[in-house]
């Protein structure tokens, strides 16, 4: 099967097993509720939410869900995220454990205000 470029978040989610799809749909819903004005797109072959620049990306893997709220999003919540594997701009939520949706919501809200402040500062 030829690997073609994914055009939408729905298309991205549909390629995973049902259980993973359920997690991704819930994650997408939490992000949408936390950033209601953000646009959805595919960037770096990952579901991405954009508002005054990239807010967050997410991706599914065999054993975890990757969440990418930029280094600033990780840094601002590093204590809450300490229980999870991660890197400078990412965190891994193991599949099989419930995702910390409330924390994800806080991180997305943080990223929205951060991007809005950056946009305001550019205008001044």
GROMACS .gro file of N, CA and C in nm:
model
  372
    1UNK      N    1   0.084  -0.118   0.000
    1UNK     CA    2   0.000   0.000   0.000
    1UNK      C    3   0.088   0.125   0.000
    2UNK      N    4   0.055   0.218  -0.085
    2UNK     CA    5   0.133   0.341  -0.095
    2UNK      C    6   0.100   0.432   0.022
    3UNK      N    7   0.204   0.489   0.082
    3UNK     CA    8   0.183   0.580   0.196
    3UNK      C    9   0.162   0.720   0.141
    4UNK      N   10   0.038   0.766   0.146
    4UNK     CA   11   0.011   0.899   0.092
    4UNK      C   12   0.002   1.000   0.206
    5UNK      N   13   0.010   1.126   0.169
    5UNK     CA   14   0.002   1.232   0.268
    5UNK      C   15  -0.138   1.235   0.328
    6UNK      N   16  -0.145   1.255   0.457
    6UNK     CA   17  -0.273   1.262   0.527
    6UNK      C   18  -0.325   1.405   0.513
    7UNK      N   19  -0.453   1.417   0.478
    7UNK     CA   20  -0.508   1.549   0.451
    7UNK      C   21  -0.586   1.611   0.565
    8UNK      N   22  -0.634   1.529   0.658
    8UNK     CA   23  -0.717   1.584   0.766
    8UNK      C   24  -0.696   1.506   0.895
    9UNK      N   25  -0.739   1.565   1.005
    9UNK     CA   26  -0.727   1.496   1.133
    9UNK      C   27  -0.818   1.373   1.135
   10UNK      N   28  -0.935   1.383   1.074
   10UNK     CA   29  -1.024   1.265   1.066
   10UNK      C   30  -0.954   1.148   0.997
   11UNK      N   31  -0.888   1.180   0.886
   11UNK     CA   32  -0.815   1.078   0.810
   11UNK      C   33  -0.703   1.018   0.896
   12UNK      N   34  -0.632   1.103   0.968
   12UNK     CA   35  -0.524   1.058   1.055
   12UNK      C   36  -0.577   0.960   1.159
   13UNK      N   37  -0.683   1.001   1.228
   13UNK     CA   38  -0.738   0.919   1.337
   13UNK      C   39  -0.791   0.786   1.284
   14UNK      N   40  -0.851   0.787   1.165
   14UNK     CA   41  -0.916   0.667   1.111
   14UNK      C   42  -0.819   0.553   1.082
   15UNK      N   43  -0.690   0.580   1.077
   15UNK     CA   44  -0.594   0.474   1.043
   15UNK      C   45  -0.551   0.391   1.165
   16UNK      N   46  -0.601   0.424   1.283
   16UNK     CA   47  -0.560   0.353   1.404
   16UNK      C   48  -0.668   0.256   1.452
   17UNK      N   49  -0.629   0.159   1.538
   17UNK     CA   50  -0.729   0.068   1.596
   17UNK      C   51  -0.835   0.149   1.674
   18UNK      N   52  -0.953   0.093   1.685
   18UNK     CA   53  -1.068   0.161   1.748
   18UNK      C   54  -1.033   0.218   1.885
   19UNK      N   55  -0.966   0.141   1.970
   19UNK     CA   56  -0.934   0.190   2.105
   19UNK      C   57  -0.848   0.316   2.099
   20UNK      N   58  -0.751   0.315   2.009
   20UNK     CA   59  -0.664   0.432   1.992
   20UNK      C   60  -0.744   0.549   1.934
   21UNK      N   61  -0.833   0.519   1.840
   21UNK     CA   62  -0.918   0.623   1.782
   21UNK      C   63  -0.999   0.694   1.891
   22UNK      N   64  -1.053   0.616   1.985
   22UNK     CA   65  -1.133   0.674   2.093
   22UNK      C   66  -1.049   0.773   2.175
   23UNK      N   67  -0.925   0.735   2.206
   23UNK     CA   68  -0.835   0.822   2.282
   23UNK      C   69  -0.807   0.950   2.202
   24UNK      N   70  -0.776   0.933   2.073
   24UNK     CA   71  -0.744   1.049   1.988
   24UNK      C   72  -0.863   1.143   1.972
   25UNK      N   73  -0.983   1.086   1.960
   25UNK     CA   74  -1.103   1.169   1.946
   25UNK      C   75  -1.128   1.249   2.074
   26UNK      N   76  -1.109   1.185   2.189
   26UNK     CA   77  -1.127   1.254   2.317
   26UNK      C   78  -1.021   1.364   2.332
   27UNK      N   79  -0.897   1.332   2.297
   27UNK     CA   80  -0.789   1.429   2.305
   27UNK      C   81  -0.820   1.549   2.215
   28UNK      N   82  -0.864   1.522   2.095
   28UNK     CA   83  -0.900   1.629   2.001
   28UNK      C   84  -1.012   1.716   2.058
   29UNK      N   85  -1.111   1.653   2.119
   29UNK     CA   86  -1.224   1.726   2.179
   29UNK      C   87  -1.175   1.817   2.292
   30UNK      N   88  -1.088   1.765   2.378
   30UNK     CA   89  -1.033   1.844   2.490
   30UNK      C   90  -0.956   1.965   2.436
   31UNK      N   91  -0.877   1.943   2.331
   31UNK     CA   92  -0.801   2.054   2.272
   31UNK      C   93  -0.896   2.158   2.213
   32UNK      N   94  -0.998   2.111   2.140
   32UNK     CA   95  -1.096   2.203   2.079
   32UNK      C   96  -1.167   2.287   2.185
   33UNK      N   97  -1.205   2.223   2.295
   33UNK     CA   98  -1.275   2.294   2.403
   33UNK      C   99  -1.182   2.396   2.471
   34UNK      N  100  -1.054   2.364   2.476
   34UNK     CA  101  -0.956   2.453   2.542
   34UNK      C  102  -0.909   2.564   2.449
   35UNK      N  103  -0.923   2.543   2.320
   35UNK     CA  104  -0.880   2.642   2.220
   35UNK      C  105  -0.988   2.651   2.111
   36UNK      N  106  -1.107   2.704   2.147
   36UNK     CA  107  -1.220   2.701   2.053
   36UNK      C  108  -1.197   2.779   1.923
   37UNK      N  109  -1.104   2.873   1.923
   37UNK     CA  110  -1.079   2.952   1.802
   37UNK      C  111  -0.964   2.897   1.717
   38UNK      N  112  -0.903   2.791   1.763
   38UNK     CA  113  -0.789   2.734   1.690
   38UNK      C  114  -0.837   2.662   1.564
   39UNK      N  115  -0.751   2.663   1.463
   39UNK     CA  116  -0.778   2.590   1.339
   39UNK      C  117  -0.708   2.456   1.347
   40UNK      N  118  -0.770   2.356   1.282
   40UNK     CA  119  -0.709   2.224   1.274
   40UNK      C  120  -0.639   2.209   1.141
   41UNK      N  121  -0.523   2.145   1.144
   41UNK     CA  122  -0.456   2.110   1.019
   41UNK      C  123  -0.362   1.993   1.045
   42UNK      N  124  -0.303   1.944   0.939
   42UNK     CA  125  -0.199   1.842   0.952
   42UNK      C  126  -0.066   1.912   0.925
   43UNK      N  127   0.026   1.899   1.018
   43UNK     CA  128   0.159   1.958   1.004
   43UNK      C  129   0.259   1.853   1.053
   44UNK      N  130   0.367   1.837   0.982
   44UNK     CA  131   0.464   1.730   1.014
   44UNK      C  132   0.394   1.594   1.019
   45UNK      N  133   0.291   1.576   0.935
   45UNK     CA  134   0.213   1.451   0.930
   45UNK      C  135   0.143   1.421   1.063
   46UNK      N  136   0.119   1.526   1.144
   46UNK     CA  137   0.051   1.509   1.273
   46UNK      C  138  -0.066   1.604   1.283
   47UNK      N  139  -0.172   1.564   1.356
   47UNK     CA  140  -0.280   1.658   1.386
   47UNK      C  141  -0.222   1.779   1.462
   48UNK      N  142  -0.259   1.897   1.417
   48UNK     CA  143  -0.204   2.021   1.471
   48UNK      C  144  -0.315   2.122   1.492
   49UNK      N  145  -0.306   2.195   1.600
   49UNK     CA  146  -0.399   2.306   1.625
   49UNK      C  147  -0.320   2.435   1.617
   50UNK      N  148  -0.374   2.532   1.543
   50UNK     CA  149  -0.304   2.656   1.513
   50UNK      C  150  -0.387   2.775   1.555
   51UNK      N  151  -0.326   2.868   1.626
   51UNK     CA  152  -0.387   2.995   1.661
   51UNK      C  153  -0.274   3.092   1.691
   52UNK      N  154  -0.255   3.189   1.605
   52UNK     CA  155  -0.138   3.278   1.614
   52UNK      C  156  -0.009   3.195   1.614
   53UNK      N  157  -0.004   3.097   1.527
   53UNK     CA  158   0.110   3.004   1.522
   53UNK      C  159   0.066   2.868   1.577
   54UNK      N  160   0.154   2.769   1.569
   54UNK     CA  161   0.121   2.635   1.620
   54UNK      C  162   0.096   2.640   1.770
   55UNK      N  163  -0.012   2.576   1.812
   55UNK     CA  164  -0.040   2.561   1.956
   55UNK      C  165   0.015   2.428   2.004
   56UNK      N  166  -0.045   2.320   1.953
   56UNK     CA  167  -0.005   2.184   1.993
   56UNK      C  168  -0.020   2.089   1.875
   57UNK      N  169   0.059   1.983   1.879
   57UNK     CA  170   0.047   1.870   1.787
   57UNK      C  171   0.021   1.747   1.874
   58UNK      N  172  -0.037   1.644   1.813
   58UNK     CA  173  -0.041   1.515   1.882
   58UNK      C  174  -0.026   1.404   1.779
   59UNK      N  175   0.013   1.287   1.826
   59UNK     CA  176   0.033   1.173   1.737
   59UNK      C  177   0.019   1.044   1.816
   60UNK      N  178  -0.024   0.941   1.746
   60UNK     CA  179  -0.037   0.810   1.810
   60UNK      C  180   0.076   0.720   1.765
   61UNK      N  181   0.125   0.642   1.858
   61UNK     CA  182   0.228   0.544   1.831
   61UNK      C  183   0.181   0.411   1.888
   62UNK      N  184   0.261   0.308   1.870
   62UNK     CA  185   0.221   0.174   1.915
   62UNK      C  186   0.189   0.172   2.065
   63UNK      N  187   0.275   0.234   2.146
   63UNK     CA  188   0.259   0.223   2.291
   63UNK      C  189   0.225   0.352   2.363
   64UNK      N  190   0.218   0.463   2.290
   64UNK     CA  191   0.189   0.589   2.358
   64UNK      C  192   0.125   0.691   2.263
   65UNK      N  193   0.070   0.794   2.324
   65UNK     CA  194   0.021   0.910   2.251
   65UNK      C  195   0.124   1.020   2.275
   66UNK      N  196   0.177   1.076   2.169
   66UNK     CA  197   0.271   1.187   2.181
   66UNK      C  198   0.194   1.318   2.180
   67UNK      N  199   0.229   1.406   2.271
   67UNK     CA  200   0.166   1.537   2.281
   67UNK      C  201   0.277   1.641   2.276
   68UNK      N  202   0.263   1.738   2.186
   68UNK     CA  203   0.371   1.832   2.158
   68UNK      C  204   0.324   1.976   2.176
   69UNK      N  205   0.334   2.029   2.298
   69UNK     CA  206   0.288   2.165   2.324
   69UNK      C  207   0.401   2.269   2.319
   70UNK      N  208   0.509   2.240   2.247
   70UNK     CA  209   0.627   2.327   2.238
   70UNK      C  210   0.703   2.323   2.370
   71UNK      N  211   0.831   2.355   2.366
   71UNK     CA  212   0.911   2.350   2.490
   71UNK      C  213   0.852   2.434   2.604
   72UNK      N  214   0.794   2.549   2.571
   72UNK     CA  215   0.738   2.634   2.676
   72UNK      C  216   0.621   2.567   2.748
   73UNK      N  217   0.541   2.491   2.674
   73UNK     CA  218   0.428   2.420   2.735
   73UNK      C  219   0.474   2.308   2.828
   74UNK      N  220   0.583   2.244   2.792
   74UNK     CA  221   0.640   2.138   2.877
   74UNK      C  222   0.701   2.202   3.002
   75UNK      N  223   0.779   2.307   2.982
   75UNK     CA  224   0.849   2.374   3.092
   75UNK      C  225   0.750   2.427   3.196
   76UNK      N  226   0.642   2.488   3.150
   76UNK     CA  227   0.545   2.550   3.242
   76UNK      C  228   0.473   2.448   3.330
   77UNK      N  229   0.467   2.323   3.284
   77UNK     CA  230   0.395   2.219   3.359
   77UNK      C  231   0.486   2.101   3.392
   78UNK      N  232   0.616   2.129   3.407
   78UNK     CA  233   0.711   2.018   3.422
   78UNK      C  234   0.686   1.935   3.547
   79UNK      N  235   0.638   1.995   3.654
   79UNK     CA  236   0.610   1.916   3.775
   79UNK      C  237   0.495   1.819   3.751
   80UNK      N  238   0.387   1.870   3.689
   80UNK     CA  239   0.270   1.785   3.661
   80UNK      C  240   0.304   1.676   3.559
   81UNK      N  241   0.401   1.705   3.471
   81UNK     CA  242   0.437   1.609   3.365
   81UNK      C  243   0.551   1.516   3.406
   82UNK      N  244   0.603   1.534   3.526
   82UNK     CA  245   0.721   1.458   3.570
   82UNK      C  246   0.700   1.307   3.567
   83UNK      N  247   0.575   1.262   3.581
   83UNK     CA  248   0.546   1.118   3.583
   83UNK      C  249   0.555   1.054   3.445
   84UNK      N  250   0.566   1.137   3.340
   84UNK     CA  251   0.563   1.085   3.203
   84UNK      C  252   0.699   1.101   3.136
   85UNK      N  253   0.725   1.010   3.041
   85UNK     CA  254   0.844   1.023   2.957
   85UNK      C  255   0.825   1.143   2.866
   86UNK      N  256   0.932   1.214   2.841
   86UNK     CA  257   0.919   1.326   2.750
   86UNK      C  258   1.052   1.382   2.710
   87UNK      N  259   1.047   1.488   2.633
   87UNK     CA  260   1.168   1.558   2.589
   87UNK      C  261   1.139   1.707   2.596
   88UNK      N  262   1.226   1.785   2.537
   88UNK     CA  263   1.216   1.931   2.548
   88UNK      C  264   1.077   1.984   2.507
   89UNK      N  265   1.021   1.934   2.399
   89UNK     CA  266   0.892   1.987   2.352
   89UNK      C  267   0.782   1.883   2.345
   90UNK      N  268   0.801   1.769   2.411
   90UNK     CA  269   0.702   1.662   2.397
   90UNK      C  270   0.684   1.583   2.527
   91UNK      N  271   0.571   1.514   2.531
   91UNK     CA  272   0.545   1.423   2.642
   91UNK      C  273   0.478   1.299   2.585
   92UNK      N  274   0.503   1.185   2.647
   92UNK     CA  275   0.444   1.058   2.602
   92UNK      C  276   0.345   1.009   2.707
   93UNK      N  277   0.220   0.991   2.665
   93UNK     CA  278   0.118   0.933   2.752
   93UNK      C  279   0.099   0.788   2.712
   94UNK      N  280   0.129   0.693   2.802
   94UNK     CA  281   0.119   0.551   2.766
   94UNK      C  282  -0.024   0.512   2.728
   95UNK      N  283  -0.035   0.434   2.621
   95UNK     CA  284  -0.166   0.378   2.583
   95UNK      C  285  -0.197   0.271   2.686
   96UNK      N  286  -0.317   0.268   2.733
   96UNK     CA  287  -0.354   0.173   2.839
   96UNK      C  288  -0.373   0.245   2.971
   97UNK      N  289  -0.323   0.367   2.982
   97UNK     CA  290  -0.350   0.451   3.099
   97UNK      C  291  -0.439   0.565   3.053
   98UNK      N  292  -0.522   0.611   3.141
   98UNK     CA  293  -0.607   0.724   3.107
   98UNK      C  294  -0.522   0.849   3.090
   99UNK      N  295  -0.548   0.925   2.985
   99UNK     CA  296  -0.472   1.049   2.964
   99UNK      C  297  -0.515   1.154   3.065
  100UNK      N  298  -0.422   1.240   3.107
  100UNK     CA  299  -0.455   1.346   3.204
  100UNK      C  300  -0.522   1.465   3.131
  101UNK      N  301  -0.651   1.444   3.095
  101UNK     CA  302  -0.719   1.543   3.010
  101UNK      C  303  -0.727   1.682   3.074
  102UNK      N  304  -0.744   1.687   3.204
  102UNK     CA  305  -0.752   1.816   3.271
  102UNK      C  306  -0.619   1.891   3.257
  103UNK      N  307  -0.510   1.820   3.274
  103UNK     CA  308  -0.376   1.878   3.258
  103UNK      C  309  -0.354   1.921   3.112
  104UNK      N  310  -0.395   1.838   3.018
  104UNK     CA  311  -0.382   1.871   2.876
  104UNK      C  312  -0.457   2.000   2.847
  105UNK      N  313  -0.576   2.012   2.903
  105UNK     CA  314  -0.658   2.133   2.885
  105UNK      C  315  -0.584   2.256   2.937
  106UNK      N  316  -0.523   2.244   3.054
  106UNK     CA  317  -0.447   2.357   3.112
  106UNK      C  318  -0.330   2.395   3.023
  107UNK      N  319  -0.262   2.295   2.970
  107UNK     CA  320  -0.146   2.321   2.883
  107UNK      C  321  -0.191   2.392   2.756
  108UNK      N  322  -0.301   2.346   2.696
  108UNK     CA  323  -0.352   2.408   2.573
  108UNK      C  324  -0.392   2.553   2.601
  109UNK      N  325  -0.462   2.576   2.711
  109UNK     CA  326  -0.503   2.712   2.748
  109UNK      C  327  -0.381   2.802   2.766
  110UNK      N  328  -0.278   2.747   2.830
  110UNK     CA  329  -0.152   2.819   2.847
  110UNK      C  330  -0.092   2.857   2.712
  111UNK      N  331  -0.090   2.761   2.619
  111UNK     CA  332  -0.032   2.786   2.486
  111UNK      C  333  -0.113   2.891   2.409
  112UNK      N  334  -0.245   2.889   2.423
  112UNK     CA  335  -0.330   2.990   2.356
  112UNK      C  336  -0.291   3.129   2.405
  113UNK      N  337  -0.283   3.146   2.538
  113UNK     CA  338  -0.251   3.279   2.590
  113UNK      C  339  -0.107   3.318   2.555
  114UNK      N  340  -0.017   3.222   2.554
  114UNK     CA  341   0.121   3.251   2.517
  114UNK      C  342   0.128   3.301   2.372
  115UNK      N  343   0.060   3.233   2.280
  115UNK     CA  344   0.061   3.274   2.140
  115UNK      C  345  -0.010   3.408   2.120
  116UNK      N  346  -0.115   3.434   2.197
  116UNK     CA  347  -0.185   3.562   2.187
  116UNK      C  348  -0.094   3.676   2.233
  117UNK      N  349  -0.021   3.653   2.341
  117UNK     CA  350   0.072   3.755   2.391
  117UNK      C  351   0.182   3.782   2.290
  118UNK      N  352   0.234   3.676   2.228
  118UNK     CA  353   0.338   3.693   2.124
  118UNK      C  354   0.284   3.776   2.009
  119UNK      N  355   0.161   3.745   1.967
  119UNK     CA  356   0.099   3.816   1.854
  119UNK      C  357   0.078   3.964   1.890
  120UNK      N  358   0.034   3.989   2.012
  120UNK     CA  359   0.013   4.128   2.058
  120UNK      C  360   0.144   4.204   2.059
  121UNK      N  361   0.249   4.142   2.110
  121UNK     CA  362   0.379   4.207   2.118
  121UNK      C  363   0.435   4.241   1.981
  122UNK      N  364   0.405   4.155   1.881
  122UNK     CA  365   0.451   4.181   1.745
  122UNK      C  366   0.380   4.304   1.687
  123UNK      N  367   0.254   4.323   1.726
  123UNK     CA  368   0.175   4.435   1.672
  123UNK      C  369   0.219   4.570   1.729
  124UNK      N  370   0.278   4.568   1.847
  124UNK     CA  371   0.314   4.694   1.913
  124UNK      C  372   0.437   4.758   1.851
   0.00000   0.00000   0.00000
